[in-house]
Coordinates of C-alpha atoms in Angstrom, one line a residue:
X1 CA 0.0 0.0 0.0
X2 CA 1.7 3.4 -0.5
X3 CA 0.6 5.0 2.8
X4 CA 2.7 4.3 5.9
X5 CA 2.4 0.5 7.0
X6 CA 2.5 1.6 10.5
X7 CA -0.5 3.3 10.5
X8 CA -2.6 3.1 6.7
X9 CA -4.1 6.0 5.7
X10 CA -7.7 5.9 4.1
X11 CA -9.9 8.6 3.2
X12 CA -13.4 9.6 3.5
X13 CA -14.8 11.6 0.9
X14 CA -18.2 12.5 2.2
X15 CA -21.0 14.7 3.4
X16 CA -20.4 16.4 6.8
X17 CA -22.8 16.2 9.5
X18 CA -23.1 19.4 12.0
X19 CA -24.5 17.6 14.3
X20 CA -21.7 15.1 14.6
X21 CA -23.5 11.7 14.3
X22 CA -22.8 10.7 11.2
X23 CA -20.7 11.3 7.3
X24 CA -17.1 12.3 8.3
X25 CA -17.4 12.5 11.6
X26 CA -18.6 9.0 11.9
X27 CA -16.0 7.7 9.8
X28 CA -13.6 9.7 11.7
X29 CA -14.1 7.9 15.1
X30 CA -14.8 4.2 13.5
X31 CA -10.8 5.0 11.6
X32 CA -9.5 5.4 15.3
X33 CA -10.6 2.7 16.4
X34 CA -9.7 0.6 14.1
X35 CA -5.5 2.2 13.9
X36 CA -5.6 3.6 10.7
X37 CA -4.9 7.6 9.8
X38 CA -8.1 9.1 8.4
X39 CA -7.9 12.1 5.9
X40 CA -11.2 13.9 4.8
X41 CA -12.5 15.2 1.6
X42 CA -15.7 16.7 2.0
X43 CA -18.2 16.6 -0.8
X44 CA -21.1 18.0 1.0
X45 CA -22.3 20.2 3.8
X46 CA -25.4 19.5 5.7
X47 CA -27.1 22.0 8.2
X48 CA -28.5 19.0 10.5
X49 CA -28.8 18.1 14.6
X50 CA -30.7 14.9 15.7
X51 CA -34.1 15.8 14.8
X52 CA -33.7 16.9 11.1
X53 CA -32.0 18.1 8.3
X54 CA -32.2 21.7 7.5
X55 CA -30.1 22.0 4.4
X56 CA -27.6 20.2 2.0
X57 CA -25.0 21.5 -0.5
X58 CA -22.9 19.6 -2.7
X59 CA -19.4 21.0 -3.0
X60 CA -18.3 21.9 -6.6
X61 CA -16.0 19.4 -8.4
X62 CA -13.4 21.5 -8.7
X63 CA -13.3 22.5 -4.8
X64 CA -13.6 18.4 -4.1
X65 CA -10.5 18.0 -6.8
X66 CA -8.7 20.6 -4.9
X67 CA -9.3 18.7 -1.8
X68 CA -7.9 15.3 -3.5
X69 CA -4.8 16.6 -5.2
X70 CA -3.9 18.1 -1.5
X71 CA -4.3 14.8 0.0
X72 CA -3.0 13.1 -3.1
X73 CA 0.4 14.7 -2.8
X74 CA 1.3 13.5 1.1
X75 CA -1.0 11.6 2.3
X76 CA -1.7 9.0 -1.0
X77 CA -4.7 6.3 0.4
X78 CA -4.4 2.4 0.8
X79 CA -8.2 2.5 0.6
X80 CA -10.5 5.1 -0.3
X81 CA -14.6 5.2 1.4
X82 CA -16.8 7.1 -0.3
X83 CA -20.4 8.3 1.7
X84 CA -22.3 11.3 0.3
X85 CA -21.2 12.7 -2.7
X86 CA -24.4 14.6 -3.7
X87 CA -23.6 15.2 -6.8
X88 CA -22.6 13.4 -10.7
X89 CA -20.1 15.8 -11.3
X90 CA -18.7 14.5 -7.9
X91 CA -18.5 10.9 -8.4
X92 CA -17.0 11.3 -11.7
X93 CA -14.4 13.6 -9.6
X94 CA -13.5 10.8 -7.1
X95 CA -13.8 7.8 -10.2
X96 CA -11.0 9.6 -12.2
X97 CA -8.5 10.0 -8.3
X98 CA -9.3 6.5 -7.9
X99 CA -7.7 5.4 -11.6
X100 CA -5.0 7.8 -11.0
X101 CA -3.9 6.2 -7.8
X102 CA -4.0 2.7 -9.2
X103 CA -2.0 3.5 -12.1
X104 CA 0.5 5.6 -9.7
X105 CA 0.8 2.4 -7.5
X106 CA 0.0 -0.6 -9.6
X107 CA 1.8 -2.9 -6.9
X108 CA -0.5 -2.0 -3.9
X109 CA -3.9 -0.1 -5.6
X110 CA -6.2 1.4 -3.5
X111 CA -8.8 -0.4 -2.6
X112 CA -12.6 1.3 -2.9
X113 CA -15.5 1.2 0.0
X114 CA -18.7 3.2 -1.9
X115 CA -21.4 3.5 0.5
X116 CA -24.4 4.5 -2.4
X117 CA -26.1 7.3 0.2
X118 CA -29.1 8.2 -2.1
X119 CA -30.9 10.6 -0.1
X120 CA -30.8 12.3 3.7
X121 CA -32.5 11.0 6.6
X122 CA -35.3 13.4 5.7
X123 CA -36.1 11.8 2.8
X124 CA -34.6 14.1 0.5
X125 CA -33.0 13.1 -2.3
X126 CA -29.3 13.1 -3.5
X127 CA -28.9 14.1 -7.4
X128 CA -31.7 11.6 -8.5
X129 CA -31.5 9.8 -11.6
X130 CA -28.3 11.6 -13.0
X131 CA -26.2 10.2 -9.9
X132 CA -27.6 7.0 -9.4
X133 CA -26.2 6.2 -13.2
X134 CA -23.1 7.7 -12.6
X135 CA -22.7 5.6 -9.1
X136 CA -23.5 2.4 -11.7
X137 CA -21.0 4.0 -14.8
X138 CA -18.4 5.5 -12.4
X139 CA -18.2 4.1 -9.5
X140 CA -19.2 0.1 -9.2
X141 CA -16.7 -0.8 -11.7
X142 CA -14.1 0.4 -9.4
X143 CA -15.4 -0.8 -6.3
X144 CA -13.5 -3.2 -3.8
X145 CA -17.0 -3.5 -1.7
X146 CA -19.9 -1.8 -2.0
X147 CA -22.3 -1.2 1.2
X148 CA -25.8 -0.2 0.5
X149 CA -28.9 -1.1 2.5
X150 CA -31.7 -2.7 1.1
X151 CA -33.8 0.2 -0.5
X152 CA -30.4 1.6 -1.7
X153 CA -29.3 -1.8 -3.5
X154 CA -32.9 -2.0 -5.4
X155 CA -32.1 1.8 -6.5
X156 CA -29.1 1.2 -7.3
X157 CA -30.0 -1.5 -9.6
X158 CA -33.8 -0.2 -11.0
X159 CA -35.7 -3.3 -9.4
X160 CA -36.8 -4.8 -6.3
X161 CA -35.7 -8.3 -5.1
X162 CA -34.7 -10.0 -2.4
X163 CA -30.8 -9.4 -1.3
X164 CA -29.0 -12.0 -3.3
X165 CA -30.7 -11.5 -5.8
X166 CA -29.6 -7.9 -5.8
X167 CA -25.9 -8.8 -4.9
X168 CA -25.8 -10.8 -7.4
X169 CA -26.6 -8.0 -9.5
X170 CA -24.1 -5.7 -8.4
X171 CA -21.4 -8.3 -8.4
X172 CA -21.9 -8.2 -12.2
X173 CA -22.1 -4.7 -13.0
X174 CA -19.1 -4.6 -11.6
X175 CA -18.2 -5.1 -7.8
X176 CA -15.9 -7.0 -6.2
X177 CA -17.5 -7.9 -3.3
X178 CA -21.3 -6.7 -1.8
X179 CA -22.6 -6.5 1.5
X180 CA -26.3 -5.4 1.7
X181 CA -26.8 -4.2 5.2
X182 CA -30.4 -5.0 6.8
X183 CA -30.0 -3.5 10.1
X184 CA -33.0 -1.0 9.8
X185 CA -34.9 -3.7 7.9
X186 CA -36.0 -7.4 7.9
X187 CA -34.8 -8.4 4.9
X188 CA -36.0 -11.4 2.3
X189 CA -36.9 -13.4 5.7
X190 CA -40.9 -13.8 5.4
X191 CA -40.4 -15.5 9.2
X192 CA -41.7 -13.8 12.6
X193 CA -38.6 -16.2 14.1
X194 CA -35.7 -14.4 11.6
X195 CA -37.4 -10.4 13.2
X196 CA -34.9 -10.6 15.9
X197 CA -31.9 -10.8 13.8
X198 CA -30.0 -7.9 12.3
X199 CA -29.4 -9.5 8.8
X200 CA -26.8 -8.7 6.9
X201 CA -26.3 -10.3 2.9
X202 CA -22.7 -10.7 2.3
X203 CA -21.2 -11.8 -1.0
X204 CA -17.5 -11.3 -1.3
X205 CA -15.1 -14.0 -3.3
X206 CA -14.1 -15.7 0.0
X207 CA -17.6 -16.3 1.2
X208 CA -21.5 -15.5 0.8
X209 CA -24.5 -16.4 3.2
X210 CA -26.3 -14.5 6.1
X211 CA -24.3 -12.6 8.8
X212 CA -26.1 -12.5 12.0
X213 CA -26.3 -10.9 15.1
X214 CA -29.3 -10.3 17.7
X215 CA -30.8 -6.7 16.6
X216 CA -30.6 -3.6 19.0
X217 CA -33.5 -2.5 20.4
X218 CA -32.2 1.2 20.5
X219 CA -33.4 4.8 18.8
X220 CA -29.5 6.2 19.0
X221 CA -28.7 4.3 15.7
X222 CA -27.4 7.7 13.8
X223 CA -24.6 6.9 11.3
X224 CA -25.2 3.5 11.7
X225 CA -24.5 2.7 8.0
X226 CA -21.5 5.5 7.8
X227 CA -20.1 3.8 10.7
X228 CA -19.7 0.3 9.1
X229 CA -18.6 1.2 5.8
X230 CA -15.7 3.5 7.4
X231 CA -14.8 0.1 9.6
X232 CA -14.5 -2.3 6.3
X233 CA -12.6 0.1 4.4
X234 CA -10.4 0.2 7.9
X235 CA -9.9 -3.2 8.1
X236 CA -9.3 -3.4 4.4
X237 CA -6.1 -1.1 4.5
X238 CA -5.2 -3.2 7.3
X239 CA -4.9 -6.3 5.2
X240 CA -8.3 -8.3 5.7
X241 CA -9.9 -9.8 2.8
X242 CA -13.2 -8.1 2.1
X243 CA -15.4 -11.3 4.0
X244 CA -13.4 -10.5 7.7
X245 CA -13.2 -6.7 6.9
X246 CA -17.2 -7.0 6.9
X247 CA -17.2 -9.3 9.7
X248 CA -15.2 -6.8 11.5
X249 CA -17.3 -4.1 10.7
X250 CA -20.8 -5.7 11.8
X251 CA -18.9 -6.1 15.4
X252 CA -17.9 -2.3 15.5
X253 CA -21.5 -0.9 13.9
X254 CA -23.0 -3.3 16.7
X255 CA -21.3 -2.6 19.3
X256 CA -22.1 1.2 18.4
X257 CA -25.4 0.3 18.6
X258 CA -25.2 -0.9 22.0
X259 CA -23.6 1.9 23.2
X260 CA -25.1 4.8 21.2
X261 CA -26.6 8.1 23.6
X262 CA -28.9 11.0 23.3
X263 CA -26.8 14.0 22.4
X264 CA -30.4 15.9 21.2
X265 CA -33.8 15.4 21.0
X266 CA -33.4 12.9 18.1
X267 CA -31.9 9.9 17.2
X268 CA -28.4 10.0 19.0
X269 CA -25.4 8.4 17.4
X270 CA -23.7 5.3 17.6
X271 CA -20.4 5.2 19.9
X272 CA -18.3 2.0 19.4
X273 CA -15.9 1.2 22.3
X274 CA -12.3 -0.3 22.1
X275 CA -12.0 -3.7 22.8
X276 CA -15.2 -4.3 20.8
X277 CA -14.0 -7.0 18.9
X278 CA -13.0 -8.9 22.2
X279 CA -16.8 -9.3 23.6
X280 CA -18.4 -13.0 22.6
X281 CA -21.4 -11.7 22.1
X282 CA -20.4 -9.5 19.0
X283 CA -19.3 -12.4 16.8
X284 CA -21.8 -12.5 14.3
X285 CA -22.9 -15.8 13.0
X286 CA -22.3 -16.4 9.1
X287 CA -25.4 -19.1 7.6
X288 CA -26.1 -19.9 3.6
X289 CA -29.9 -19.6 4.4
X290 CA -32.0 -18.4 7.2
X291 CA -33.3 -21.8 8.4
X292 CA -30.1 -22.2 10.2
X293 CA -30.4 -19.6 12.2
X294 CA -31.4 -19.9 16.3
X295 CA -35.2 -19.7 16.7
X296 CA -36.2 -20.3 13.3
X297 CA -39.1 -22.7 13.4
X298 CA -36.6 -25.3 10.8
X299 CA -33.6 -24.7 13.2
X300 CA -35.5 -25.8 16.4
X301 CA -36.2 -29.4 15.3
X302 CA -32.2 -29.6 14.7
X303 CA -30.8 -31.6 18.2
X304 CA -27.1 -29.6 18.9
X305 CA -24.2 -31.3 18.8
X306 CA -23.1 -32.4 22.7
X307 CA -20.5 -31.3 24.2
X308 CA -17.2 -32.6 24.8
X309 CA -16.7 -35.1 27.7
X310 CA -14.0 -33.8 28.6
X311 CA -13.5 -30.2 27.0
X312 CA -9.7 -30.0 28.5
X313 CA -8.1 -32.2 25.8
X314 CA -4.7 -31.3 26.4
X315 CA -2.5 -33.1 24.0
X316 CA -4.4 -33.8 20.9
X317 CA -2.3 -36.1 18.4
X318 CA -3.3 -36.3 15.0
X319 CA -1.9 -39.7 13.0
X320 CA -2.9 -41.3 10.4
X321 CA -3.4 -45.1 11.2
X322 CA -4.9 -47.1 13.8
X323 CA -1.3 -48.2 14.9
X324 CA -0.3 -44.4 15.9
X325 CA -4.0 -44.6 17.5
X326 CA -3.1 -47.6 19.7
X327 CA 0.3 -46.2 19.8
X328 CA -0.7 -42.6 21.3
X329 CA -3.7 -44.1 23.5
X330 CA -0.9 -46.4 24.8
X331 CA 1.6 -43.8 25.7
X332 CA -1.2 -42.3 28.2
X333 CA -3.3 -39.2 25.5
X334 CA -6.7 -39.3 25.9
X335 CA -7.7 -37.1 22.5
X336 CA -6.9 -38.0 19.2
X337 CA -7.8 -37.5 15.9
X338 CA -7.3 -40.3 13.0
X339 CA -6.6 -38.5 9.8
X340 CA -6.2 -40.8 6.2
X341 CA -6.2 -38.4 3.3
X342 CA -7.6 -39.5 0.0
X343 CA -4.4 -39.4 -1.2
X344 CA -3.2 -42.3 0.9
X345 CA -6.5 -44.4 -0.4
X346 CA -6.3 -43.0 -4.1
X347 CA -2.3 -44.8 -3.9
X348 CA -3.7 -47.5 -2.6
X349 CA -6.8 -48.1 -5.0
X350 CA -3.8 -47.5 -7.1
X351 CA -1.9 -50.8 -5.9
X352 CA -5.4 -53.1 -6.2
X353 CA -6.0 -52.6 -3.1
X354 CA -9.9 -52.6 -1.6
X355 CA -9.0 -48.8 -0.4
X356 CA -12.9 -48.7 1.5
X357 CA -12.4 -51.4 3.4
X358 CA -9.0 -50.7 4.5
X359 CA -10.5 -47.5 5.8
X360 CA -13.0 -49.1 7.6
X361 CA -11.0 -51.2 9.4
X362 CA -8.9 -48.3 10.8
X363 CA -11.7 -46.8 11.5
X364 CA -13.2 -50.0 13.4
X365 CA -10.0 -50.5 15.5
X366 CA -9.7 -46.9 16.2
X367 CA -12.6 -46.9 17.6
X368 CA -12.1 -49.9 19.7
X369 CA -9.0 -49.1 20.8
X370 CA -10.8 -45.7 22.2
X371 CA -13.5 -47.1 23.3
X372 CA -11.4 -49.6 25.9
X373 CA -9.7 -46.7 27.6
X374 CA -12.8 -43.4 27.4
X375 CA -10.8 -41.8 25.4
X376 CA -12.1 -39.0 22.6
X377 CA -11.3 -40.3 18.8
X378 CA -12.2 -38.2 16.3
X379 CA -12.3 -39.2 12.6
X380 CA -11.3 -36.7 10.2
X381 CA -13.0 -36.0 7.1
X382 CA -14.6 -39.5 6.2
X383 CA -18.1 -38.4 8.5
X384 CA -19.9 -41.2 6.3
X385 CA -17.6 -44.2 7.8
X386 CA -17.0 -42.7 11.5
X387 CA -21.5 -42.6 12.0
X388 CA -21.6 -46.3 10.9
X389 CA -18.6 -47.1 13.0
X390 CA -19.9 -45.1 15.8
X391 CA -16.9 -43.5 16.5
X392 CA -16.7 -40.8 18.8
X393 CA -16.3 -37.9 17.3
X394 CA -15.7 -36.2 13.6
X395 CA -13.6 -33.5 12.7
X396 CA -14.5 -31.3 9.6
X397 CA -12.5 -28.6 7.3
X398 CA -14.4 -25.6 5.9
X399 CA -14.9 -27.0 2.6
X400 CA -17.1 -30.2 4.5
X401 CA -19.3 -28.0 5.5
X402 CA -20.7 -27.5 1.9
X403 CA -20.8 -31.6 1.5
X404 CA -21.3 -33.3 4.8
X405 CA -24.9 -33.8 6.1
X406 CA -24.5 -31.9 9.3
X407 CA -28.4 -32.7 10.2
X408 CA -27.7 -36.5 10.0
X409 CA -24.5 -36.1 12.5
X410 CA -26.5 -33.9 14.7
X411 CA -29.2 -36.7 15.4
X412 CA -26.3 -39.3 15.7
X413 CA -25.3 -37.4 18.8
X414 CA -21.4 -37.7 17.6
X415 CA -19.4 -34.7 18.6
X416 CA -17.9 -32.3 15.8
X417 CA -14.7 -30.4 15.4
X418 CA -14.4 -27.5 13.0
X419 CA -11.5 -26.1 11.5
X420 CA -10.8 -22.1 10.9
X421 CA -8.0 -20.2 9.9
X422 CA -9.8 -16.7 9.9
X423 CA -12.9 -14.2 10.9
X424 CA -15.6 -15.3 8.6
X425 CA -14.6 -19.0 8.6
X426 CA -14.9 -18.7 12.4
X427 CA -18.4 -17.3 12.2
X428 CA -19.8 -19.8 9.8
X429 CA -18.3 -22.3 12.3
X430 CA -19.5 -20.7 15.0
X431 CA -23.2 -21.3 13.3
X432 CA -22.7 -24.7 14.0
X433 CA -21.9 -24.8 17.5
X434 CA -19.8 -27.8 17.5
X435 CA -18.4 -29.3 19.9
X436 CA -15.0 -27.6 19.5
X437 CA -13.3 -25.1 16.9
X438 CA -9.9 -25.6 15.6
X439 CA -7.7 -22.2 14.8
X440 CA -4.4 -22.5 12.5
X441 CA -2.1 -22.8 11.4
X442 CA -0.9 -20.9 14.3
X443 CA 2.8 -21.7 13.4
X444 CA 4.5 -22.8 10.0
X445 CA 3.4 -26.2 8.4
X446 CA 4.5 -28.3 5.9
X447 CA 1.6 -31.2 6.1
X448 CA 0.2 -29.1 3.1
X449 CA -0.1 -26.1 0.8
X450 CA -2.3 -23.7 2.5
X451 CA -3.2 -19.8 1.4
X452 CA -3.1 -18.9 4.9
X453 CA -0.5 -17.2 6.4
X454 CA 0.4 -19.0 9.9
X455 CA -1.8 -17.2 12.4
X456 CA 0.4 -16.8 15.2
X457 CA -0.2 -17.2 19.6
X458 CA -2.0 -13.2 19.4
X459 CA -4.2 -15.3 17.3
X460 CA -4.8 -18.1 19.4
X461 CA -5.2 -16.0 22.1
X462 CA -7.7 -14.1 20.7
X463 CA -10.0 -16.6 19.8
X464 CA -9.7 -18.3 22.6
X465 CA -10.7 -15.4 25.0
X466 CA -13.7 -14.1 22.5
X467 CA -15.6 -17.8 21.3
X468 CA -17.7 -20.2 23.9
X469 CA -16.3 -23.1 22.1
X470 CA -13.1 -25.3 23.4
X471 CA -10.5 -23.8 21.0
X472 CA -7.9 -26.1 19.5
X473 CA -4.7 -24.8 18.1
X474 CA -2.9 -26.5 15.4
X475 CA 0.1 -26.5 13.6
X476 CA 3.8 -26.5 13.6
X477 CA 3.6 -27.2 17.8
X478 CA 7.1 -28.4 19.8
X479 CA 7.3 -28.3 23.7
X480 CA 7.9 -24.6 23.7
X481 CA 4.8 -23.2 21.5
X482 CA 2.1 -25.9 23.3
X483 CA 2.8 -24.4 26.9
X484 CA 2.7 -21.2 25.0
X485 CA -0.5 -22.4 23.3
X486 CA -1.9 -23.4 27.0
X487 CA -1.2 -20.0 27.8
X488 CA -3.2 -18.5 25.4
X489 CA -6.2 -20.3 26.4
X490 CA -6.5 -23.5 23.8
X491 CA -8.1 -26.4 25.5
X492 CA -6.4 -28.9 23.3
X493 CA -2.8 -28.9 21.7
X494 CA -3.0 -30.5 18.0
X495 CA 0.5 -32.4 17.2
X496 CA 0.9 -33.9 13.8
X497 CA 4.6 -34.6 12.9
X498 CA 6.2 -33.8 16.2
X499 CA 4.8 -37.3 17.2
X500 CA 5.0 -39.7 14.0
X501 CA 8.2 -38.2 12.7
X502 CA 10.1 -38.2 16.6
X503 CA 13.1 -40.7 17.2
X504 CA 11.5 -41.6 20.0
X505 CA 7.3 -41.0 19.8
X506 CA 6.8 -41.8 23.5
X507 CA 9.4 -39.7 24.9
X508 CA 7.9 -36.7 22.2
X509 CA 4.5 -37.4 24.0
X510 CA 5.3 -37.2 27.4
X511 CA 7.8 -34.0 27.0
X512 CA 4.8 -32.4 24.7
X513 CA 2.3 -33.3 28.0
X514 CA 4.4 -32.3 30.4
X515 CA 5.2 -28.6 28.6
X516 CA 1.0 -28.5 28.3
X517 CA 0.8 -29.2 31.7
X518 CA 2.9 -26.8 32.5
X519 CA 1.2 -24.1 30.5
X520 CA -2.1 -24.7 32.9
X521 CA -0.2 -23.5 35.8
X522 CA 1.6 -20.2 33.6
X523 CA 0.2 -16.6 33.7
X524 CA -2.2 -17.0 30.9
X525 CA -1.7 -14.6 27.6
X526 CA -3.2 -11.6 27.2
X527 CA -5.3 -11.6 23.6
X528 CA -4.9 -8.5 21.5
X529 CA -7.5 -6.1 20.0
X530 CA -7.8 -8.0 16.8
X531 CA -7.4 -11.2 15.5
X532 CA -4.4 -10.5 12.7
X533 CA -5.3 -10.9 9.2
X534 CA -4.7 -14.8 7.5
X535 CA -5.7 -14.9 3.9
X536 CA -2.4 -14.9 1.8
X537 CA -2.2 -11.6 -0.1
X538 CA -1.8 -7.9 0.8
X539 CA 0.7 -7.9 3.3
X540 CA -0.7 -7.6 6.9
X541 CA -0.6 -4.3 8.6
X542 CA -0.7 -5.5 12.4
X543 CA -1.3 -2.4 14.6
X544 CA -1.9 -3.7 17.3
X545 CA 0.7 -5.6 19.1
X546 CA 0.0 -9.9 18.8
X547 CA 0.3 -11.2 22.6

């Protein structure tokens, strides 16, 4: 990015507000909290308090171009967030910066955040007709993300429908990614049960599906929608991909909400605190369809998946035969997890042999062997073969998620373990409330090409202090990182070559339970702000110190 990688700069090109709830001065206080410089171009002045809006002028392009060339000179953005512009001649103003920029820096681009404001709270409209088209000419093309609500999307677009459809719309005039916010709505439910969510449509490359959270029953919601378009453009000069910089930004907007006040007679505005990302209860949940969300009438019939028996699990090896399993329960570990790629099968299918019913009996003597000593097996992947096996537990990457029938491992009463590597991975998991989540690769692994960059102990300790879940941390582990993964809250220690590939496997086990044992009775890790940024690409910008 060409602004400081200390702190990012972004800028707001917007309306300003005089009575301070929302436009600039929103995005202004969502920028702090989220450690990144803010710089302001101001395309509009409103006369407003909390009760209404008196009067709005749109700047003149050339006093808006001024502004830009100024900021353009010292102060060039890693992401640009555009709110009210008021104007056509306006938006064509910021589309021409934003091409400049790129082509000046064609290694790191600026990224766009266009929040399509289309009239004032009054009702007043915003240039009409001539700026809708130029926000769909101008602007969507450029567009990293584009935040409008609803009734902005269908305008945007010149059609009603429900919010995929709409996104979908977008997405092919142009966006890269779409989030349509539903916070002062119900949108595309048709359920009583789905009223008490805030429901959010998100469609990025990385992910689509529902984020939600429980909706705040407040009146101070004023620059709400300013609020969390200024946080995703945030989090995207700090190196999120645009699915987490979302995620991120429904935690700040709603944690505004909570803690919005009366500063007139009207509406007061929102007024996120630090540390918002750290409360539980501001992780949204991420579904594909609204039938999997808490209290809908669907949802209720679905039994949850029980907890663990014992939700310390300590030392968690993960091998890949029922000899390591015998092995490990043996040497005195009372987790485990039996993991047999298809890659192992498709070699042997390859040699004649019956590569089914070698996996079942694996799976058979796995459990067995588990079985005879209480201990917690867990089968990875092959969900089919561990139900009719009974075995004790499953374990389950992202991608299994889309294939495995969750509904038919819920009424089987096994236990499920979910893997993560990053914000809106953990909220779909979340969704499921398994029995545990797994977060990694915390350190450096070479058990197989992944596009995540190793997520470090701030990491670990983050998601351990903010989700109800047992969190397991995996990857790249020796003695030293599990105590310091014990430290940072993870209730399980997953091991995969520091046991199979050890000179001696029993004296690995024992040093790697006695360093986890150890961890129990050390100071415990403080999480940071943030979880830091995963998803291979920009370089992460971490601002905030990683415990």
């Amino acid at each position: 990015m060409p602004s400081s990688a200390a702190r990012p700069v972004v800028w707001s090109i917007a309306g300003s507000d005089s009575g301070g709830g929302a436009g600039i001065q929103a995005d202004l206080r969502a920028f702090g909290l989220m450690g990144v410089h803010g710089c302001t171009a101001i395309a509009a002045v409103t006369a407003q308090n909390s009760v209404a809006v008196t009067h709005i002028e749109a700047l003149s392009p050339e006093v808006l171009d001024a502004q830009l060339a100024a900021l353009a000179a010292d102060l060039p953005p890693a992401v640009i967030k555009t709110g009210m512009l008021a104007s056509a001649d306006n938006v064509r103003v910021v589309a021409r910066w934003v091409r400049a920029l790129r082509a000046q820096y064609p290694q790191s681009p600026p990224a766009l955040v266009v929040d399509p404001v289309r009239r004032a709270s009054t009702g007043a409209e915003l240039g009409g007709e001539a700026l809708r088209m130029a926000l769909l000419a101008e602007l969507l093309p450029l567009a990293t993300l584009i935040k409008p609500n609803e009734a902005e999307a269908a305008w945007l677009v010149g059609r009603s429908g429900t919010p995929p459809e709409l996104a979908t719309d977008l997405r092919r005039r142009g966006a890269g990614a779409v989030v349509i916010t539903g916070g002062d709505a119900h949108p595309g439910t048709g359920t009583p049960q789905a009223a008490q969510w805030s429901l959010d449509w998100l469609d990025t490359p990385q992910a689509h599906g529902w984020l939600a959270l429980p909706r705040v029953d407040t009146p101070h919601n004023h620059g709400t929608g300013c609020t969390f378009a200024s946080a995703a453009a945030a989090a995207l000069a700090r190196g999120y991909c645009e699915a987490d910089a979302v995620v991120i930004a429904k935690m700040l907007s709603t944690d505004g909400l909570v803690h919005g006040y009366a500063a007139g007679r009207g509406a007061g505005p929102v007024h996120a605190q630090s540390g918002f990302a750290l409360q539980p209860a501001r992780l949204p949940l991420l579904v594909p369809a609204l039938d999997r969300l808490p209290g809908h009438a669907v949802h209720a019939g679905r039994p949850a998946f029980p907890a663990l028996t014992q939700a310390w699990m300590g030392l968690y090896p993960v091998v890949d035969s029922a000899d390591w399993v015998e092995r490990t329960l043996a040497a005195g570990v009372r987790t485990v997890q039996l993991r047999i790629k298809a890659e192992a099968l498709d070699a042997l299918a390859a040699q004649g042999i019956d590569a089914q019913a070698y996996l079942d009996e694996q799976i058979a003597r796995s459990v067995q062997a588990a079985r005879a000593v209480q201990a917690q097996l867990f089968i990875n992947d092959h969900w089919q073969a561990a139900l009719s096996h009974g075995a004790y537990g499953v374990h389950l990457g992202q991608e299994d998620l889309f294939s495995a029938d969750l509904d038919a491992l819920r009424r089987s009463g096994i236990r499920l373990g979910l893997s993560t590597h990053s914000y809106w991975e953990v909220c779909r998991a979340h969704a499921e409330a398994p029995s545990y989540i797994a977060c990694g690769p915390i350190h450096a692994t070479v058990t197989k090409d992944m596009p995540w960059w190793p997520q470090g102990p701030g990491n670990l300790a983050y998601w351990s202090a903010v989700l109800d879940e047992p969190v397991v941390g995996i990857a790249g582990m020796d003695e030293a990182r599990s105590l310091e993964a014990v430290r940072c809250g993870a209730q399980g220690v997953a091991v995969l070559r520091g046991i199979t590939h050890a000179a001696d496997p029993e004296a690995a086990i024992a040093g790697l339970a006695q360093a986890i044992e150890a961890g129990r009775g050390s100071p415990p890790l403080a999480p940071p702000p943030l979880a830091r940024p995963t998803l291979r690409g920009p370089v992460a910008v971490d601002v905030f110190p990683s415990a």
